[in-house]
PDB file of C-alpha atoms in Angstrom:
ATOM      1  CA  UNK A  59      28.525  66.850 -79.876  1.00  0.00           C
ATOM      2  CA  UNK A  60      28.008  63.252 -80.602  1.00  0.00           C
ATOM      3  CA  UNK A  61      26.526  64.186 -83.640  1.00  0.00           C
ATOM      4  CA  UNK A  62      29.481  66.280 -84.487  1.00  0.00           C
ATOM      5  CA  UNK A  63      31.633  63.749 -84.089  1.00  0.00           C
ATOM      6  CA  UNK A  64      29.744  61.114 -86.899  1.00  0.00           C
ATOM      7  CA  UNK A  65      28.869  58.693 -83.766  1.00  0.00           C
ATOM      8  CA  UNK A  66      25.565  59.660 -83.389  1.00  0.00           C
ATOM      9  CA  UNK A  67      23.998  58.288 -86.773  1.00  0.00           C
ATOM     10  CA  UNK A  68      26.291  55.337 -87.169  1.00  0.00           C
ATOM     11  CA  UNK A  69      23.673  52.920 -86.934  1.00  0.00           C
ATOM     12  CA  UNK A  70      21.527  55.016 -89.772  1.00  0.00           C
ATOM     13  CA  UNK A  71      21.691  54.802 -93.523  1.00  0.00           C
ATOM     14  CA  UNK A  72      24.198  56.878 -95.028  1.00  0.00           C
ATOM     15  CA  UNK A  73      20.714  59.019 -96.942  1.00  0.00           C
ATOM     16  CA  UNK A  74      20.538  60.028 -93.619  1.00  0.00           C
ATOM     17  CA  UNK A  75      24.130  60.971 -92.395  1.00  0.00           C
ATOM     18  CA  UNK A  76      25.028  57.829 -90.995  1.00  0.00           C
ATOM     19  CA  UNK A  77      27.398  54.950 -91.758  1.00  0.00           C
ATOM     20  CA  UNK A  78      25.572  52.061 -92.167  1.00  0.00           C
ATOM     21  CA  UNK A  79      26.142  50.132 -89.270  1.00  0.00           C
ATOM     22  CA  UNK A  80      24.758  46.338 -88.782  1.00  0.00           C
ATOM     23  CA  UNK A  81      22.531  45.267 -86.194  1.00  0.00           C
ATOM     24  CA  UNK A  82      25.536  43.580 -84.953  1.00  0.00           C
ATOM     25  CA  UNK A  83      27.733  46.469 -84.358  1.00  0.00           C
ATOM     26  CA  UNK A  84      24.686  48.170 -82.235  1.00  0.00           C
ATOM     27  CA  UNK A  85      24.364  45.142 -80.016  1.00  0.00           C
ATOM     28  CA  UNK A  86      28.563  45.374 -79.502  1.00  0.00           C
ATOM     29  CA  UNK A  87      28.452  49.344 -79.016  1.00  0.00           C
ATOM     30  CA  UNK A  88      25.453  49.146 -76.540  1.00  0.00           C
ATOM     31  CA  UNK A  89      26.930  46.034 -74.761  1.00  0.00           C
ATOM     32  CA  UNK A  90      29.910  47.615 -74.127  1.00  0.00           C
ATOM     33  CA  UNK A  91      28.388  51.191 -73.260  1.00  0.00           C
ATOM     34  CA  UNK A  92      25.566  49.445 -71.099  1.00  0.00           C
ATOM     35  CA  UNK A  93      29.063  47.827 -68.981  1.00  0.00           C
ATOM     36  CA  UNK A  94      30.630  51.430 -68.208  1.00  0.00           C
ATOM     37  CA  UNK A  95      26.727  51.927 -66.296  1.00  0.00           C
ATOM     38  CA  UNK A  96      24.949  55.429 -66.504  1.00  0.00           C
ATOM     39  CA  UNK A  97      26.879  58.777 -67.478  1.00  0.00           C
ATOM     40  CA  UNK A  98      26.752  60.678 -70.389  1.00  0.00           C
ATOM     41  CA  UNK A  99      27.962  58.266 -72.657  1.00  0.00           C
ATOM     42  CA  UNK A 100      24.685  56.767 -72.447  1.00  0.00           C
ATOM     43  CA  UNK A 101      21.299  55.683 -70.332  1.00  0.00           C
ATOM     44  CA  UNK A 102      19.891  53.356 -72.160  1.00  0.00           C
ATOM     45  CA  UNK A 103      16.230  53.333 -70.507  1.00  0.00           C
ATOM     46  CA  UNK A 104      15.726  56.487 -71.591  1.00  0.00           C
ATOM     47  CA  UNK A 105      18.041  55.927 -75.197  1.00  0.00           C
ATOM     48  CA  UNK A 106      19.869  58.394 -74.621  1.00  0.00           C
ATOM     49  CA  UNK A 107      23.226  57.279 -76.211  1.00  0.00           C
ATOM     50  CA  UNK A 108      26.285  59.107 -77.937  1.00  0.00           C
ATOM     51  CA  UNK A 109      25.705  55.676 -80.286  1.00  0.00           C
ATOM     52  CA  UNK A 110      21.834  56.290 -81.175  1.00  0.00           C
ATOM     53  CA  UNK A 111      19.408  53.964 -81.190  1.00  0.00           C
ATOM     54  CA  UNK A 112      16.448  55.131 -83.786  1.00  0.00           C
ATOM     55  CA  UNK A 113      14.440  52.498 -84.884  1.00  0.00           C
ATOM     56  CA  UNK A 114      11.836  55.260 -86.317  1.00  0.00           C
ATOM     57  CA  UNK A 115      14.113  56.362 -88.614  1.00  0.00           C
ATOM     58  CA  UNK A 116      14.495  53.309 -90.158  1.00  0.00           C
ATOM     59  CA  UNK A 117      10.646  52.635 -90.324  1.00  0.00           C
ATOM     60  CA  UNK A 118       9.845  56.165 -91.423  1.00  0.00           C
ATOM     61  CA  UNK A 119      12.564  55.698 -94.563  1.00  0.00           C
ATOM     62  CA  UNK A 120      10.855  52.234 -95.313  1.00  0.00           C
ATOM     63  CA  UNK A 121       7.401  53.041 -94.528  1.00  0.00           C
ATOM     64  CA  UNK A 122       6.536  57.036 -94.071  1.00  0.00           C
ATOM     65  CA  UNK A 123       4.976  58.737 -97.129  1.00  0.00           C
ATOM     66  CA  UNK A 124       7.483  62.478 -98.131  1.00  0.00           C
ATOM     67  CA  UNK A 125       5.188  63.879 -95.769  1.00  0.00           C
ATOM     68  CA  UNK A 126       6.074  61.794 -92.905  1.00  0.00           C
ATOM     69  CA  UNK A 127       9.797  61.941 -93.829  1.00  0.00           C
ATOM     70  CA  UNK A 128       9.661  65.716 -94.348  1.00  0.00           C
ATOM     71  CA  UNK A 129       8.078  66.150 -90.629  1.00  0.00           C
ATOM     72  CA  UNK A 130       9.756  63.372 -88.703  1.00  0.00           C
ATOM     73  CA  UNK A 131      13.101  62.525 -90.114  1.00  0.00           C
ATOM     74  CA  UNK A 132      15.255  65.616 -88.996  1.00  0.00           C
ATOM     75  CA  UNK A 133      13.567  66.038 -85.787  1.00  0.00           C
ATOM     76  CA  UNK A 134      13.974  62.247 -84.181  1.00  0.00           C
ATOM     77  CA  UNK A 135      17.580  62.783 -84.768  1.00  0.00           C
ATOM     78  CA  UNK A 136      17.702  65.960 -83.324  1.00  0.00           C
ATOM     79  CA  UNK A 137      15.200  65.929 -80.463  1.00  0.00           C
ATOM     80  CA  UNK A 138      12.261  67.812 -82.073  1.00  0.00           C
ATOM     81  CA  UNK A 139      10.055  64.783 -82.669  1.00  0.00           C
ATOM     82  CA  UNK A 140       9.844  61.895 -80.310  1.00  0.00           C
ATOM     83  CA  UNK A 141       7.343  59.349 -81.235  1.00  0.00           C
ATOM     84  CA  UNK A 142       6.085  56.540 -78.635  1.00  0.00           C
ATOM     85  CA  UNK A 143       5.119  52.831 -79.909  1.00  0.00           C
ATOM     86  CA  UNK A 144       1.461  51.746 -78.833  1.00  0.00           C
ATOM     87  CA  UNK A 145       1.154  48.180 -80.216  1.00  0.00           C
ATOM     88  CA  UNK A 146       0.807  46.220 -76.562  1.00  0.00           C
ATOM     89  CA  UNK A 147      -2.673  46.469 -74.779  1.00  0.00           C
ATOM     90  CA  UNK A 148      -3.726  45.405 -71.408  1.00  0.00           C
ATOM     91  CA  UNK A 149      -5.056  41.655 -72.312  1.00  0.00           C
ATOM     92  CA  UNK A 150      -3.037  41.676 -75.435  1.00  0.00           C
ATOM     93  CA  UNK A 151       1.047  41.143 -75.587  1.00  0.00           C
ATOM     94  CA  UNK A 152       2.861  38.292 -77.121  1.00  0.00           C
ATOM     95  CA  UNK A 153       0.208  38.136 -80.013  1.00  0.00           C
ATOM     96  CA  UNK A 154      -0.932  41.686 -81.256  1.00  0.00           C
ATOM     97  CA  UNK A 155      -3.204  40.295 -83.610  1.00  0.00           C
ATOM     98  CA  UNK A 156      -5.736  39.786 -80.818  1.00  0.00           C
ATOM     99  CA  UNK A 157      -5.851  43.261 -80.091  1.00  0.00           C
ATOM    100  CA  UNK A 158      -8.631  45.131 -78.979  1.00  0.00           C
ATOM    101  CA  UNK A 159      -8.191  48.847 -80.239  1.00  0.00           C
ATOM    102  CA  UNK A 160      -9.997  49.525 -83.510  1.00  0.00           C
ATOM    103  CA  UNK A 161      -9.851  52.505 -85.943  1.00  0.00           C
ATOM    104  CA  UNK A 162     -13.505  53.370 -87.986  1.00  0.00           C
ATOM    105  CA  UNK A 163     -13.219  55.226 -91.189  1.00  0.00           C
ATOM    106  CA  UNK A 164     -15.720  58.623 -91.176  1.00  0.00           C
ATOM    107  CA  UNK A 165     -15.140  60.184 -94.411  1.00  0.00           C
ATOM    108  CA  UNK A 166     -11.529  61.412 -94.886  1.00  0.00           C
ATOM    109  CA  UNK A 167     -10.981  60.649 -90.944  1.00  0.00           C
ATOM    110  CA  UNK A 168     -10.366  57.598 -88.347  1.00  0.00           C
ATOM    111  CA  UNK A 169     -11.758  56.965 -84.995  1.00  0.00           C
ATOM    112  CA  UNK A 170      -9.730  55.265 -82.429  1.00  0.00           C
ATOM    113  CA  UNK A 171     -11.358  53.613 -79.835  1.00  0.00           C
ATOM    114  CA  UNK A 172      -8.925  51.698 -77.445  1.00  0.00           C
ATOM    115  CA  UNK A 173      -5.894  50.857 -74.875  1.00  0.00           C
ATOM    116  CA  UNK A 174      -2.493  50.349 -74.805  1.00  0.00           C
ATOM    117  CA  UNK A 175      -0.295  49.266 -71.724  1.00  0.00           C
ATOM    118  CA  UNK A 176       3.526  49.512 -71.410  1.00  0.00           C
ATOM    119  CA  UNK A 177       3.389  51.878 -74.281  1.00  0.00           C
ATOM    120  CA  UNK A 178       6.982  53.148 -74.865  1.00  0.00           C
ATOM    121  CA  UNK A 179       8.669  56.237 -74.782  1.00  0.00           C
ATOM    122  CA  UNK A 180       5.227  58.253 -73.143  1.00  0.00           C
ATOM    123  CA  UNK A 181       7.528  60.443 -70.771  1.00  0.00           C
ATOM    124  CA  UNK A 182       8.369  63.222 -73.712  1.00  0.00           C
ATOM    125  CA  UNK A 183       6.660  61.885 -76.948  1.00  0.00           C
ATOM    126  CA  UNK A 184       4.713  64.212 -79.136  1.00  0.00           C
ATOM    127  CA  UNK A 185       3.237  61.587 -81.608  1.00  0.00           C
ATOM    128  CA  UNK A 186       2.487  57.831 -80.561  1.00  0.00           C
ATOM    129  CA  UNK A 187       2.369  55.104 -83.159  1.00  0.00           C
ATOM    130  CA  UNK A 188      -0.878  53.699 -82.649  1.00  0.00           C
ATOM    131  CA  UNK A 189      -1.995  50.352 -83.801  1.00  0.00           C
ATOM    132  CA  UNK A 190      -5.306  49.443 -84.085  1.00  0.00           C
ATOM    133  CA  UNK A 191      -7.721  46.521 -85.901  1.00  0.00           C
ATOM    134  CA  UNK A 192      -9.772  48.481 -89.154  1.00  0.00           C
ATOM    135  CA  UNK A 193     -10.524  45.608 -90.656  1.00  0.00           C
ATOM    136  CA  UNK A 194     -10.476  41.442 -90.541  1.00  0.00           C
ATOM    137  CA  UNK A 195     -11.130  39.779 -87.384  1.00  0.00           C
ATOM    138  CA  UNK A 196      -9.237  38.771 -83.691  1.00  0.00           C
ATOM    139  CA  UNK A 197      -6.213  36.660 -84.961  1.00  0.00           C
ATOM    140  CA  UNK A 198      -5.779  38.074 -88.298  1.00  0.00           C
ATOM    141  CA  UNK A 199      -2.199  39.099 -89.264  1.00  0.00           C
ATOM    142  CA  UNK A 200      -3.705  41.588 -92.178  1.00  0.00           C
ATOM    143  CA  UNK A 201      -6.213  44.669 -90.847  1.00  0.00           C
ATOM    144  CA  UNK A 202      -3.970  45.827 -88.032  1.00  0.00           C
ATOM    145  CA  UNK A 203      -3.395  49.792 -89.402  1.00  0.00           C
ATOM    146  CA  UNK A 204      -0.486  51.936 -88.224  1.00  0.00           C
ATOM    147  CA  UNK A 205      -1.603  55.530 -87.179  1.00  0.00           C
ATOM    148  CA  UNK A 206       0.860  58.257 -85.784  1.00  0.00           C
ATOM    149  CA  UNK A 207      -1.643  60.499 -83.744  1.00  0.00           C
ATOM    150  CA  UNK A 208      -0.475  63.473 -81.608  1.00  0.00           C
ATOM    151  CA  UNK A 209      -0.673  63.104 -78.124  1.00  0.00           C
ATOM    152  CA  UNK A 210      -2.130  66.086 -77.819  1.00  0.00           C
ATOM    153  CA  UNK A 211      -5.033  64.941 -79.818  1.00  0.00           C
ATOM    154  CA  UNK A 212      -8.812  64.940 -78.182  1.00  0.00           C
ATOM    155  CA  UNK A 213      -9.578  61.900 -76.728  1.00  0.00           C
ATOM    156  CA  UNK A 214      -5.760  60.465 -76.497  1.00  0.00           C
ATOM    157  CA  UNK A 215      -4.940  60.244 -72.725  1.00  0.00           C
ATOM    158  CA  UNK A 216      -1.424  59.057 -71.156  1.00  0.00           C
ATOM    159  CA  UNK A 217      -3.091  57.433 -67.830  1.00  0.00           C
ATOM    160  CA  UNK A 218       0.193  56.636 -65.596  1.00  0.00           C
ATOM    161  CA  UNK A 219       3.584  55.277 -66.192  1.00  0.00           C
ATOM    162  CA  UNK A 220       4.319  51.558 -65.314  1.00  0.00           C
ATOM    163  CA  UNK A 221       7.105  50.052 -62.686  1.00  0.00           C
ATOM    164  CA  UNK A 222       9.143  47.147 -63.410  1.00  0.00           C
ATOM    165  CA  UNK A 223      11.507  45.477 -61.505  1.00  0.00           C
ATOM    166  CA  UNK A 224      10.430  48.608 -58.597  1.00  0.00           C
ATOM    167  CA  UNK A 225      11.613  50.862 -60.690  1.00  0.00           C
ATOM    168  CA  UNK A 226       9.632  53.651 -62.943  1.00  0.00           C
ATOM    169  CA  UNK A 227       9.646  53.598 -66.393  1.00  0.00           C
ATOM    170  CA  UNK A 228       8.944  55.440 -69.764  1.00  0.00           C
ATOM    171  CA  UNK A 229       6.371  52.619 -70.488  1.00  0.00           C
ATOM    172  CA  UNK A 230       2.555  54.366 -69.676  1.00  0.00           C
ATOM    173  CA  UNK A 231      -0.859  53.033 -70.161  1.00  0.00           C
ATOM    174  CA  UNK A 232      -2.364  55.112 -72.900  1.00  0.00           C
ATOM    175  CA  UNK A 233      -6.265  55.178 -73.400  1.00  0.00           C
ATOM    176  CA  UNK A 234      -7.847  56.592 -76.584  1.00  0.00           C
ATOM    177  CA  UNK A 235     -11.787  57.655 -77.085  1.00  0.00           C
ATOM    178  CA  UNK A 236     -12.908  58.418 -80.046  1.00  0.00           C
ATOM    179  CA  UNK A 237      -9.876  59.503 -81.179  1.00  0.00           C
ATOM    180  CA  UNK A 238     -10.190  61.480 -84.237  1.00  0.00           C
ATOM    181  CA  UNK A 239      -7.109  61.617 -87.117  1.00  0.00           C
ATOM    182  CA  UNK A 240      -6.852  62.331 -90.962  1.00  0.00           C
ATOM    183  CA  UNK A 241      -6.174  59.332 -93.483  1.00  0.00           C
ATOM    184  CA  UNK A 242      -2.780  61.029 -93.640  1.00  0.00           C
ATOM    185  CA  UNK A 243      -1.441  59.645 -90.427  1.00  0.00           C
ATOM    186  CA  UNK A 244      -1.694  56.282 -91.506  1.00  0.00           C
ATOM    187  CA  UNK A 245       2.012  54.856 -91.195  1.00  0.00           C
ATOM    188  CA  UNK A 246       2.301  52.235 -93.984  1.00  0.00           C
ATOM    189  CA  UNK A 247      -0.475  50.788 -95.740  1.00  0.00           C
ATOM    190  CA  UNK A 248      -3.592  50.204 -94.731  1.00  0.00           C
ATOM    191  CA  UNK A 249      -4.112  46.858 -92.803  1.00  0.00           C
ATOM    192  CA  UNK A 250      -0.333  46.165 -92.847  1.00  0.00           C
ATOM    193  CA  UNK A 251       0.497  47.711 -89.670  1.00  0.00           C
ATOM    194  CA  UNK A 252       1.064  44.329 -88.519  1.00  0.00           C
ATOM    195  CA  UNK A 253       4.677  44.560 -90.678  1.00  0.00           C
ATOM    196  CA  UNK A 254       5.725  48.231 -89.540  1.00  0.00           C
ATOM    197  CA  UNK A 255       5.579  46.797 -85.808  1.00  0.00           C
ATOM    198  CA  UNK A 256       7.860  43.880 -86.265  1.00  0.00           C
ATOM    199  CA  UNK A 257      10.331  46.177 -88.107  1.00  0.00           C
ATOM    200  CA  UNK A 258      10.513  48.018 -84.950  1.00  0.00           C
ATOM    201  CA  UNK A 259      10.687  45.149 -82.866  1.00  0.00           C
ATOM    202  CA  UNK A 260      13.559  43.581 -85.097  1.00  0.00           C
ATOM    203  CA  UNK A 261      15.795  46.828 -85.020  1.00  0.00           C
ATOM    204  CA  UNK A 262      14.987  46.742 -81.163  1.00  0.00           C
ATOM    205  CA  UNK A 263      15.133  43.738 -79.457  1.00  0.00           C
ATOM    206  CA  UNK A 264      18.595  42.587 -80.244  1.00  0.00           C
ATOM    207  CA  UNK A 265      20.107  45.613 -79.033  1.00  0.00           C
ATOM    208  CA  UNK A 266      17.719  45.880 -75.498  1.00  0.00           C
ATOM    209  CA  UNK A 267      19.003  42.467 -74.789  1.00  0.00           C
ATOM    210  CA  UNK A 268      22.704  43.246 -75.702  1.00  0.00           C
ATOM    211  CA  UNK A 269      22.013  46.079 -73.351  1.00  0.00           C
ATOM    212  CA  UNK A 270      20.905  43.712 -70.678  1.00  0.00           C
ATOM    213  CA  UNK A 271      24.055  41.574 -70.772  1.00  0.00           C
ATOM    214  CA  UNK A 272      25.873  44.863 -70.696  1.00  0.00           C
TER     215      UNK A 272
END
């Protein structure tokens, strides 16, 4: 119904039915939403809003290959397609490019050997954007790759879902052994994952803290 109305994709490109809305209208919509508490106008843990919040979208339109779009686009507007962000591991946080989790190339496939803690959006996601070192060395911004693997993929395990603040949360530890994916998952190009995670992170972080004031 929100979607009906035009509210749902106002923060969205207009390629993609929405109305080009600013990073500052989002953090005034969820503010105010976030101050009328939970109902069906929105939770925001879970983003469920009649004002969505899709990040994805606008890092599958910048990044995703006509594949990606063809698969993705429709279905994280609609529900179909829920992808979870793995980028934060259990001794790595504030500074991803010391992270642990690599990715081998084996012909026309990668393996992913690795962690993730606090990895969002684990509760209902069917892919998880994985990142993971294939090539450089601890510290380097460049060799971080993007992947988006299916959780239902061998190897890829959701272990438990964090607390915070006592209170449960979407945000899981995620552990992946010899995870095996195509070249065609890569998300972006290869050893630039390190720019498809700060696009999320700078579509998302103003609005989670405009939430908080909320």
């Amino acid at each position: 119904r929100a979607d009906a109305a035009g509210w749902l994709r106002y923060g969205l490109p207009k390629e993609v039915g929405g109305q080009d809305g600013t990073n500052l209208d989002m953090a005034v919509i969820r503010e105010h939403l976030a101050h009328k508490g939970l109902g069906l106008h929105n939770d925001l843990q879970n983003e469920a809003s009649v004002v969505g919040n899709f990040p994805f979208v606008h890092m599958m339109l910048e990044y995703g290959t006509q594949e990606q779009k063809d698969l993705f686009l429709e279905g994280m507007l609609t529900g179909g397609k829920r992808i979870g962000f793995g980028l934060t591991e259990p001794d790595h946080g504030s500074d991803a490019t010391w992270m642990e989790t690599s990715a081998v190339r084996r012909g026309d496939d990668w393996i992913i050997n690795g962690g993730k803690r606090f990895n969002s959006g684990m509760h209902s996601a069917t892919h998880d954007v994985v990142f993971a070192r294939t090539s450089g060395k601890p510290g380097d911004a460049r060799g971080i790759t993007a992947f988006i693997v299916p959780t239902d993929t061998p190897g890829f395990s959701v272990d438990y879902h964090w607390w915070t603040f006592n209170m449960p949360t979407d945000h899981a530890e995620v552990s992946l052994r010899d995870v095996r994916v195509p070249n065609s998952v890569i998300f972006g190009a290869e050893g630039e994952g390190l720019a498809v995670a700060q696009t999320f992170v700078h579509e998302n972080r103003i609005r989670q803290a405009a939430s908080g004031v909320g």
